[in-house]
C-alpha cells in the first residue's frame, strides 16, 4: 500500500505535501518537480515461522519487513539469530535511504556486479558511510561488530543530515577502553540516542 509521497523541486528542496483522506495535495511551485512514492507491504501477519508474537524483536522485524528494509532469508524463514555481514548492513541502509540511483561502479574485486548488495556497496562507499577493508576489497561476507555497526549507523545519519551531536559517557562500561578510536564518537552517540545499549549494566 502507499506509505508516503515526497515532492522535490528543481533546487532539491522538499515541497510540503498535505494529506486529506486518501488524497495527497501540494502547491505546484514555479519549477519542475519530482514526485516519489514510497510503498509498504500490507501483509497482516508476518510470513516467518521463526518470528512469533511475544519475541522481543517481533515489532522490529514487523517494521523492517513491512517497510521493505529486510526480507526473509528463505521461504518462511527470517533467521533472527543469524549474524549480520557487511553486505547485509549496507543493503539495509541502502533500502532505508530509498535505494537512490547509483552512478558508476566500485573498485572492489570481491563485489560481483550481480550480487544482491552490489548497488548498496557502491552507494555506501561513494557516500562515505562504509569504507572498504582495503583499497580493493569490501569483504561483504565479513561479520559486523557492534562498534562497526554503530559507526555505519552514525555515518548514515550524518549522510541524511540528522543531528549527531549527542554523546553519552562510556565510563560506566568496564570495556569502554576496547572501543576503537575511529568508533568512539559513533558508540557514544548510539548510546546517547538509545540506539545501542550495553550487553549488561557494566
Short mmCIF file of C-alpha atoms in Angstrom, two decimals, residues 28-137:
data_model
loop_
_atom_site.label_atom_id
_atom_site.label_comp_id
_atom_site.label_asym_id
_atom_site.label_seq_id
_atom_site.Cartn_x
_atom_site.Cartn_y
_atom_site.Cartn_z
CA UNK A 28 2.89 23.42 -7.54
CA UNK A 29 5.98 25.68 -7.43
CA UNK A 30 7.21 27.68 -10.41
CA UNK A 31 9.50 24.85 -11.47
CA UNK A 32 9.57 21.21 -12.39
CA UNK A 33 9.13 18.78 -9.53
CA UNK A 34 9.99 15.13 -8.88
CA UNK A 35 7.23 13.14 -7.18
CA UNK A 36 8.33 9.98 -5.39
CA UNK A 37 6.01 7.39 -3.88
CA UNK A 38 7.07 5.01 -1.11
CA UNK A 39 5.11 1.80 -0.82
CA UNK A 40 4.95 -0.53 2.17
CA UNK A 41 3.81 -4.10 2.44
CA UNK A 42 0.27 -4.63 3.71
CA UNK A 43 0.54 -8.25 4.70
CA UNK A 44 -1.11 -8.64 8.09
CA UNK A 45 0.65 -11.46 9.93
CA UNK A 46 4.36 -11.97 9.28
CA UNK A 47 5.15 -14.87 6.94
CA UNK A 48 8.00 -16.18 9.11
CA UNK A 49 7.68 -19.33 11.19
CA UNK A 50 10.66 -18.32 13.37
CA UNK A 51 9.26 -14.93 14.47
CA UNK A 52 6.42 -15.11 16.95
CA UNK A 53 4.31 -12.59 18.84
CA UNK A 54 5.96 -12.18 22.23
CA UNK A 55 9.51 -12.34 20.85
CA UNK A 56 11.41 -9.23 21.95
CA UNK A 57 12.28 -8.49 18.33
CA UNK A 58 8.81 -9.07 16.84
CA UNK A 59 7.87 -5.38 16.42
CA UNK A 60 11.25 -4.61 14.87
CA UNK A 61 11.00 -7.46 12.37
CA UNK A 62 7.47 -6.40 11.51
CA UNK A 63 8.67 -2.84 10.85
CA UNK A 64 11.64 -3.69 8.64
CA UNK A 65 9.65 -6.31 6.70
CA UNK A 66 6.56 -4.16 6.12
CA UNK A 67 8.74 -1.23 5.03
CA UNK A 68 10.79 -3.30 2.60
CA UNK A 69 14.03 -2.81 4.53
CA UNK A 70 14.69 -6.51 5.27
CA UNK A 71 13.33 -9.74 3.80
CA UNK A 72 13.46 -13.33 4.92
CA UNK A 73 16.47 -15.49 4.12
CA UNK A 74 14.28 -18.29 2.81
CA UNK A 75 10.61 -19.13 2.33
CA UNK A 76 9.00 -18.68 5.75
CA UNK A 77 12.35 -18.04 7.47
CA UNK A 78 13.63 -14.71 8.81
CA UNK A 79 16.51 -16.24 10.81
CA UNK A 80 16.55 -13.64 13.61
CA UNK A 81 19.64 -15.09 15.31
CA UNK A 82 21.84 -15.12 12.21
CA UNK A 83 24.93 -12.93 12.45
CA UNK A 84 24.96 -9.88 10.20
CA UNK A 85 27.50 -9.29 7.43
CA UNK A 86 28.82 -6.09 5.89
CA UNK A 87 26.88 -6.83 2.71
CA UNK A 88 23.66 -7.18 4.69
CA UNK A 89 24.15 -3.93 6.62
CA UNK A 90 24.86 -1.79 3.56
CA UNK A 91 21.80 -3.31 1.86
CA UNK A 92 19.63 -2.42 4.88
CA UNK A 93 20.92 1.17 4.89
CA UNK A 94 20.54 1.47 1.11
CA UNK A 95 16.90 0.40 1.32
CA UNK A 96 16.36 2.70 4.29
CA UNK A 97 17.65 5.56 2.14
CA UNK A 98 15.09 4.73 -0.54
CA UNK A 99 17.54 2.97 -2.87
CA UNK A 100 18.91 6.15 -4.51
CA UNK A 101 20.25 5.95 -8.04
CA UNK A 102 23.80 4.60 -8.16
CA UNK A 103 26.27 6.18 -10.55
CA UNK A 104 29.36 4.38 -11.68
CA UNK A 105 30.72 1.22 -10.14
CA UNK A 106 33.15 0.35 -7.42
CA UNK A 107 36.75 -0.82 -7.34
CA UNK A 108 36.22 -3.80 -5.04
CA UNK A 109 37.37 -7.07 -6.57
CA UNK A 110 35.20 -9.11 -4.17
CA UNK A 111 31.90 -7.44 -5.08
CA UNK A 112 30.36 -9.12 -8.13
CA UNK A 113 28.20 -6.87 -10.30
CA UNK A 114 25.21 -9.20 -9.93
CA UNK A 115 25.39 -9.59 -6.15
CA UNK A 116 22.31 -8.51 -4.19
CA UNK A 117 24.45 -5.98 -2.32
CA UNK A 118 26.39 -4.57 -5.33
CA UNK A 119 24.47 -1.31 -5.72
CA UNK A 120 24.33 -0.88 -1.95
CA UNK A 121 28.11 -1.26 -1.65
CA UNK A 122 28.71 1.30 -4.39
CA UNK A 123 26.27 3.76 -2.82
CA UNK A 124 27.61 3.30 0.74
CA UNK A 125 31.21 3.61 -0.41
CA UNK A 126 30.58 6.69 -2.54
CA UNK A 127 28.62 8.33 0.30
CA UNK A 128 31.40 7.64 2.82
CA UNK A 129 29.13 5.53 5.01
CA UNK A 130 31.09 2.28 4.79
CA UNK A 131 34.69 2.03 3.62
CA UNK A 132 36.38 -0.95 2.09
CA UNK A 133 38.56 -3.22 4.19
CA UNK A 134 41.37 -2.37 1.77
CA UNK A 135 41.75 -0.31 -1.38
CA UNK A 136 40.45 -3.20 -3.48
CA UNK A 137 38.29 -5.30 -1.15
#
